[in-house]
Short mmCIF file of C-alpha atoms and ligand atoms in Angstrom, two decimals:
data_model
loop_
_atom_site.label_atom_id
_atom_site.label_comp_id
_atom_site.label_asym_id
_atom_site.label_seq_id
_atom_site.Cartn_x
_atom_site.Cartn_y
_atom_site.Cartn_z
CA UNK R 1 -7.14 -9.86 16.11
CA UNK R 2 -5.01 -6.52 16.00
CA UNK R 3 -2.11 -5.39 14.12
CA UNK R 4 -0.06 -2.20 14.42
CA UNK R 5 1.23 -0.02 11.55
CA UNK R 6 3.00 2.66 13.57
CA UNK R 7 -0.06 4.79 14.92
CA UNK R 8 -2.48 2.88 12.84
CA UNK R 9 -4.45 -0.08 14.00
CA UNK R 10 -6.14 -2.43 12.39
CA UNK R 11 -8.68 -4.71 14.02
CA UNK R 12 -10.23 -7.42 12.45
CA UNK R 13 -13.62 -8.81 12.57
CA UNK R 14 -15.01 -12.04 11.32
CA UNK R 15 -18.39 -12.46 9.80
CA UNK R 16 -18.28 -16.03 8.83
CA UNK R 17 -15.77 -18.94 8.30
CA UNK R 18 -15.62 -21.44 5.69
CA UNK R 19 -14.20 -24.83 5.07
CA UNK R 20 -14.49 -26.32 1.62
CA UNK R 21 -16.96 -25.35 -1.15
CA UNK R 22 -14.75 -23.00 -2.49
CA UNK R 23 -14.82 -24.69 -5.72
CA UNK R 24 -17.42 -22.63 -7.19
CA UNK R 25 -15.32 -19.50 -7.05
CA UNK R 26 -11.42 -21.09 -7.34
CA UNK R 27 -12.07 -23.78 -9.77
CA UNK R 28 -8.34 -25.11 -10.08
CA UNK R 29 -7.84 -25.14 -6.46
CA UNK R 30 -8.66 -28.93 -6.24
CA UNK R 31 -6.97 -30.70 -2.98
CA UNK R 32 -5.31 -32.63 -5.56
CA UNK R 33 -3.48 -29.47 -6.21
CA UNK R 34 -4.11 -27.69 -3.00
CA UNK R 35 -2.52 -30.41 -0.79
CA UNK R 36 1.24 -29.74 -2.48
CA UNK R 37 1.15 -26.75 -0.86
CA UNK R 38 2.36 -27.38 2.25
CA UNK R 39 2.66 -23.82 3.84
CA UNK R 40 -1.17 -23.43 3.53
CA UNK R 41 -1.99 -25.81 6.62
CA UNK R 42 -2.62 -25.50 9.21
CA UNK R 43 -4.68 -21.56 8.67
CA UNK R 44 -5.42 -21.78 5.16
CA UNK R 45 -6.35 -25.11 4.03
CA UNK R 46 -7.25 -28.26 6.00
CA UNK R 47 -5.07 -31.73 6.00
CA UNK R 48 -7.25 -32.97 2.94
CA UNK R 49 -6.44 -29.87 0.81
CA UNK R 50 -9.83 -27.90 1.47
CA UNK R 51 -9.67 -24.44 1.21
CA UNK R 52 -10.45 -22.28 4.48
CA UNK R 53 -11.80 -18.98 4.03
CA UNK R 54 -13.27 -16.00 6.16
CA UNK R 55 -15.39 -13.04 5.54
CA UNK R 56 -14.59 -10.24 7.68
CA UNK R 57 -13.90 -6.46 7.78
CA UNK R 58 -11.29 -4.39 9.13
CA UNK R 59 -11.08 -1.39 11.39
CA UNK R 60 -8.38 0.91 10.49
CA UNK R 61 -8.22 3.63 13.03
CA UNK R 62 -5.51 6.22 12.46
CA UNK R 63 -5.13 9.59 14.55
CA UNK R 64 -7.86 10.95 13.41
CA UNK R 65 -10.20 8.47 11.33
CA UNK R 66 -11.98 5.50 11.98
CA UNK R 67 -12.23 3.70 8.69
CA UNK R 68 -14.57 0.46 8.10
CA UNK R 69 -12.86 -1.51 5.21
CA UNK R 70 -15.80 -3.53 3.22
CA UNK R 71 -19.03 -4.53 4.74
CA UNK R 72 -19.56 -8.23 4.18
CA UNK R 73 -22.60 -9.57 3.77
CA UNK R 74 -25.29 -8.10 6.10
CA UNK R 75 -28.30 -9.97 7.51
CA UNK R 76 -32.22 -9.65 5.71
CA UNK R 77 -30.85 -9.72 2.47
CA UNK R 78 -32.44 -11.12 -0.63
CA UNK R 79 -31.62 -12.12 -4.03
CA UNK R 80 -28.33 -13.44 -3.42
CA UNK R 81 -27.02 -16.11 -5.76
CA UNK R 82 -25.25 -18.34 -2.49
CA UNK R 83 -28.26 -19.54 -0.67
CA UNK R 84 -27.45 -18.82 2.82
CA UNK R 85 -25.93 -15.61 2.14
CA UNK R 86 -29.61 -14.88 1.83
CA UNK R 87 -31.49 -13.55 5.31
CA UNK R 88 -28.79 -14.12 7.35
CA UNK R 89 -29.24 -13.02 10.76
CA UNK R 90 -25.47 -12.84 12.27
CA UNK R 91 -24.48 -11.10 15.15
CA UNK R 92 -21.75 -8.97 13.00
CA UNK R 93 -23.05 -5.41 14.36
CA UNK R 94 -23.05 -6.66 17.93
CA UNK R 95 -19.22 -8.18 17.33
CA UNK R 96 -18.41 -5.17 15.98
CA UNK R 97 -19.66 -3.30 19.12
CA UNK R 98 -18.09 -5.52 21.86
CA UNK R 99 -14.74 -5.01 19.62
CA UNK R 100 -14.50 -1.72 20.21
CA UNK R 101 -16.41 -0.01 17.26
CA UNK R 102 -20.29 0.78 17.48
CA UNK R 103 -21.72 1.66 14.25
CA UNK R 104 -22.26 5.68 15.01
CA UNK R 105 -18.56 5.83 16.03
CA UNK R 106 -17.24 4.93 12.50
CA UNK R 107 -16.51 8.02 10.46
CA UNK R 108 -15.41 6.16 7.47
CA UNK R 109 -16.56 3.11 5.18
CA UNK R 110 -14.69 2.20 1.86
CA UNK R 111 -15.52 -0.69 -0.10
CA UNK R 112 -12.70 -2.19 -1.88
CA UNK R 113 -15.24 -2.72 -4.72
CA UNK R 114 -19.11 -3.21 -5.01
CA UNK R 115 -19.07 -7.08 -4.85
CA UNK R 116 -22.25 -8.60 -2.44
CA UNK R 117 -19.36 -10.02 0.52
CA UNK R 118 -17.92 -6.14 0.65
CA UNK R 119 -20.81 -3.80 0.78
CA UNK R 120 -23.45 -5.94 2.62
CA UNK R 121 -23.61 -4.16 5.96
CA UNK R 122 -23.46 -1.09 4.60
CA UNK R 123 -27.39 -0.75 5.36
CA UNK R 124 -29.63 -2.82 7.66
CA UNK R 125 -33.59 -3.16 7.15
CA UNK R 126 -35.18 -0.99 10.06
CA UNK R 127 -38.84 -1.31 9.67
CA UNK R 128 -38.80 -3.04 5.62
CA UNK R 129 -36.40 0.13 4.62
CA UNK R 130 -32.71 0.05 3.80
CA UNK R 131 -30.79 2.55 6.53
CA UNK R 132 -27.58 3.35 6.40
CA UNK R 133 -26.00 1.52 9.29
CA UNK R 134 -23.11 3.97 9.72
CA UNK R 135 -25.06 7.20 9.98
CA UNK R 136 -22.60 9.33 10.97
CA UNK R 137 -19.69 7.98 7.85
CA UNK R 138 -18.67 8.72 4.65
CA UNK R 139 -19.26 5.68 2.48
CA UNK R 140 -16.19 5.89 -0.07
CA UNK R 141 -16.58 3.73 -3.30
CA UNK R 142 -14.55 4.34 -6.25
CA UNK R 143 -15.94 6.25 -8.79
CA UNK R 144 -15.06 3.73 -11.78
CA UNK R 145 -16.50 0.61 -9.59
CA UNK R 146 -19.87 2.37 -9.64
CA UNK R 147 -20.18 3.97 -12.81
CA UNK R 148 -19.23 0.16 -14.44
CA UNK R 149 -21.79 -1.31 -12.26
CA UNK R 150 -24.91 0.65 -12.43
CA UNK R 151 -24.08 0.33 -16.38
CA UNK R 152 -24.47 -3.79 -16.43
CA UNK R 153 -28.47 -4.14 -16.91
CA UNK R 154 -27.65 -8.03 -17.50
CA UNK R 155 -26.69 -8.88 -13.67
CA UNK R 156 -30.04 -9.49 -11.83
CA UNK R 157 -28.04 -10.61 -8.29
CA UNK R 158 -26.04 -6.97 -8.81
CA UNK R 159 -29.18 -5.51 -8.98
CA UNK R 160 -30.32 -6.63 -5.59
CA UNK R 161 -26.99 -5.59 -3.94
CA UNK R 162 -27.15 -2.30 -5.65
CA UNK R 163 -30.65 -1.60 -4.48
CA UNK R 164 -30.55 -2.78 -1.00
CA UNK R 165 -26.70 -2.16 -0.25
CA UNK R 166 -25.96 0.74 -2.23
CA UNK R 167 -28.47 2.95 -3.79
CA UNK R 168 -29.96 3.54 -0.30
CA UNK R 169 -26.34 5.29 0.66
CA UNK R 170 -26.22 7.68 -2.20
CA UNK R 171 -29.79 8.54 -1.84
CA UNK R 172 -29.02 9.10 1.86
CA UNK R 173 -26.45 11.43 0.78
CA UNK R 174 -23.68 9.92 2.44
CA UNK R 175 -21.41 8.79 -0.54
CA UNK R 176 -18.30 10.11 -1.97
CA UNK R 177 -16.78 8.47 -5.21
CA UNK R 178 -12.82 8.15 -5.27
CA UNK R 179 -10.65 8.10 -7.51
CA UNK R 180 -8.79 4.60 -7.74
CA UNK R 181 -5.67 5.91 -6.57
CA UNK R 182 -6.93 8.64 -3.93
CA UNK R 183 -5.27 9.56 -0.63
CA UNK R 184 -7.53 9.17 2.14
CA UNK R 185 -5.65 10.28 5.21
CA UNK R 186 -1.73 10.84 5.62
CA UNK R 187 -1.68 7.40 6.39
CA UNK R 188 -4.17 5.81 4.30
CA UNK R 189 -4.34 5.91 0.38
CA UNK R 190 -5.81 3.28 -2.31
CA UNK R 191 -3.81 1.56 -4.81
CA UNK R 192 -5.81 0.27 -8.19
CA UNK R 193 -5.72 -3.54 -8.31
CA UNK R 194 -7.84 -4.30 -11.38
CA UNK R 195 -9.30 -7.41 -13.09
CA UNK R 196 -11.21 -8.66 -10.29
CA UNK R 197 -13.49 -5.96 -11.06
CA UNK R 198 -12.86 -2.87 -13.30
CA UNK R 199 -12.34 -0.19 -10.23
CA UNK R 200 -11.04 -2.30 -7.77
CA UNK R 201 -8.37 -1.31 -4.96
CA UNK R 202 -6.38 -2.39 -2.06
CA UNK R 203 -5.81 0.04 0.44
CA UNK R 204 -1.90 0.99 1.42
CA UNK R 205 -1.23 1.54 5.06
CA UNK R 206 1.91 3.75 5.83
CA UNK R 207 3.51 5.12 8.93
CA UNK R 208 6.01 5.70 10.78
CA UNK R 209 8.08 3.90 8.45
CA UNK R 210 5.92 0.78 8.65
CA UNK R 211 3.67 -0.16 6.06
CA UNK R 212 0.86 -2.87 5.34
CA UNK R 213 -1.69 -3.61 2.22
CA UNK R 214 -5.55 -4.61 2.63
CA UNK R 215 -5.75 -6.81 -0.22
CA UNK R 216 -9.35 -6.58 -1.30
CA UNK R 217 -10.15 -9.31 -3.74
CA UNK R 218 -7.14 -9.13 -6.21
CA UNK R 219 -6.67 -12.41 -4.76
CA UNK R 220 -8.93 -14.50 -2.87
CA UNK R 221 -6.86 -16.95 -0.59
CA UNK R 222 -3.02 -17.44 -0.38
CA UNK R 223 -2.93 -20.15 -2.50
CA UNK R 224 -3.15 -18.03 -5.41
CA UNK R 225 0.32 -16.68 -3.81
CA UNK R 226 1.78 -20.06 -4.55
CA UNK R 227 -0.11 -20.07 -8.22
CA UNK R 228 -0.87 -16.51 -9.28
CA UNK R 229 -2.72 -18.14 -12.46
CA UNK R 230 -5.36 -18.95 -10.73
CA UNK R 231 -8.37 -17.04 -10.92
CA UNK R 232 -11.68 -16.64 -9.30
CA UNK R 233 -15.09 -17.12 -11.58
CA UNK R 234 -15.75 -14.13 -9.79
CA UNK R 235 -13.05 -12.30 -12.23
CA UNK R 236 -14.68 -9.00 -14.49
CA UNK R 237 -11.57 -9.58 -16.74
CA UNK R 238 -9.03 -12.63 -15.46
CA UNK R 239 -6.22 -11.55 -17.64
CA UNK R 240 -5.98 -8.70 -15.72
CA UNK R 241 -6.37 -10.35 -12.59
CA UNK R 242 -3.20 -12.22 -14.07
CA UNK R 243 -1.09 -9.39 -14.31
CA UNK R 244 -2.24 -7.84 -11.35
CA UNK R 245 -1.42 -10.45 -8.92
CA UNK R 246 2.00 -11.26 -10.58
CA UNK R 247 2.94 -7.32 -10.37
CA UNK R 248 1.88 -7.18 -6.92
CA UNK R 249 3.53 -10.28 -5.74
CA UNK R 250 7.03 -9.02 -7.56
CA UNK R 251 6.57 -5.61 -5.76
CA UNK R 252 6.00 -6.56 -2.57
CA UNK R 253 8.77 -10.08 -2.39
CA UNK R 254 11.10 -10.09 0.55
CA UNK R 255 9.86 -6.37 1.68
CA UNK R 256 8.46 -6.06 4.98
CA UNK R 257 4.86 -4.86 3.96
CA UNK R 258 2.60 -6.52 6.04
CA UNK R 259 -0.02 -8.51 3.75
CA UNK R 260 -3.60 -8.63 5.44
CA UNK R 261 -5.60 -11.08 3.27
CA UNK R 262 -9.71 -9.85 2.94
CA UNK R 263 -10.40 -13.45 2.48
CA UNK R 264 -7.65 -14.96 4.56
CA UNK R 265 -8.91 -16.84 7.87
CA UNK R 266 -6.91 -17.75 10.63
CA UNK R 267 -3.25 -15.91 10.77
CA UNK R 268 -5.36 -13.29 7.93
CA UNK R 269 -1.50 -11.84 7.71
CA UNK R 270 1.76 -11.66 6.77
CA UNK R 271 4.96 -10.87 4.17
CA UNK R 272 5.17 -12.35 0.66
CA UNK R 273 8.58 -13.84 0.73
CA UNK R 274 10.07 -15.85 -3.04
CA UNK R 275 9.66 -19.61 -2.99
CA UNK R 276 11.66 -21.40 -5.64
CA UNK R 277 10.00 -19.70 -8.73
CA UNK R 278 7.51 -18.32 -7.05
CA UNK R 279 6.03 -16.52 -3.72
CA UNK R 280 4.58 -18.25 -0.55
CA UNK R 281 3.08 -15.92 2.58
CA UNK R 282 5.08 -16.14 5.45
CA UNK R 283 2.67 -15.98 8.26
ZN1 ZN J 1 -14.98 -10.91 -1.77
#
């Protein structure tokens, strides 16, 4: 799946799917309240109100950059808190490949923020060591994200993703920390999206007049569209996430920025349009 943004394109590609069990991470998205929703069938939510969910990446390639936006999970890893999110053994790299994108041709990985689902594949095990698996990239992660994580001694699961997903990178030499709001290209610069975690971003797409958002995880699946209160256990601070996703949602209403969901399966995009009260995605 491909979208254009004037001379930009962005490609995405699916790790994994999922139907249901989201209600670990979006508590109040029962299909009691789920099902009212109408909009959210048939790409976001099955007829019985289950929530349908992806975790993917996206290839941005502009004129002159070939960016990797967040990593997923990665296969051979250990000490994750979802079960089968440990030792996976996916065929993401090869999917990758056949789209277009082998890992040395990437110049360019961000990660949105240092969750486990976004910086997974930034290293693969090659004889019990952590390699980077875009040797020939800068990995970008924002300064703030890092600095707040390697400070939390209390997370044992962020431990493991920091040792095997991103220690390995800055030891390799091959990160750069941004600034929340840095420009990254003429095309491509972040935008700070906080609450979900204390440095997180989207990433704003502009040219030639056209423009799109990678949302990151300031919202997890379109139903929080619909219901902006809702937030993910997942939340640092879900106040924030609040305000985030109802200043977001006001700003971007009825314009034609081009919404690409990190979490959304199926369709994955589209405009944020008013509803009654509120916003739906017009995909
Ligand atoms: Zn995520």
């Amino acid at each position: 799946m491909k979208w254009t943004i004037g001379d930009v394109t962005v490609t995405k590609v699916v790790e994994l799917e999922m139907t249901g069990g989201s209600r670990f991470l979006l508590p109040q998205a029962t299909p009691e309240a789920v099902l009212p929703i109408a909009w959210l069938r048939p790409h976001f939510a099955t007829p019985e109100g289950k929530l349908i969910m992806a975790i993917q990446t996206f290839v941005v390639e502009t004129p002159d950059r070939r960016i990797i936006v967040d990593t997923c999970l990665g296969n051979d890893k250990q000490g994750r808190r979802i079960p089968h999110w440990n030792e996976r053994n996916g065929p993401f790299l090869s999917d990758l490949a056949e789209a277009g994108f082998p890992p040395e041709s990437i110049d360019t990985v961000l990660c949105t923020h240092l969750h486990v689902d976004h910086v997974g594949w930034n290293t693969r095990l090659v004889d019990g060591k952590w390699v980077p698996t875009f040797p020939k990239a800068r990995y970008l992660m924002g300064r703030t994200e890092y600095d707040h994580w390697i400070g939390v001694p209390d997370r044992p699961d962020m431990a493991h993703v920091l040792g095997d997903s991103v220690t390995p990178i800055v030891e390799a030499g091959l990160a750069t920390f941004v600034e929340t709001d840095a420009e990254l290209t003429p095309e491509i610069s972040l935008i700070p999206t906080i609450g979900h975690t204390p440095g997180h971003v989207s990433v704003a797409i502009r040219s030639k007049g056209e423009h799109a958002l990678i949302t990151g995880d300031f919202m997890h699946h379109p139903c929080q569209i619909a219901h902006p209160e809702w937030s993910t256990t997942a939340d640092s601070d879900a106040t924030q996430g609040i305000e985030t996703r109802r200043r977001m949602f006001r700003e971007l209403a009825g314009t034609p920025v081009l919404v690409i969901g990190t979490h959304f399966a199926g369709a994955t995009a589209g405009r944020i349009v008013r509803d009654g009260d509120g916003y739906r995605l017009d995909a």
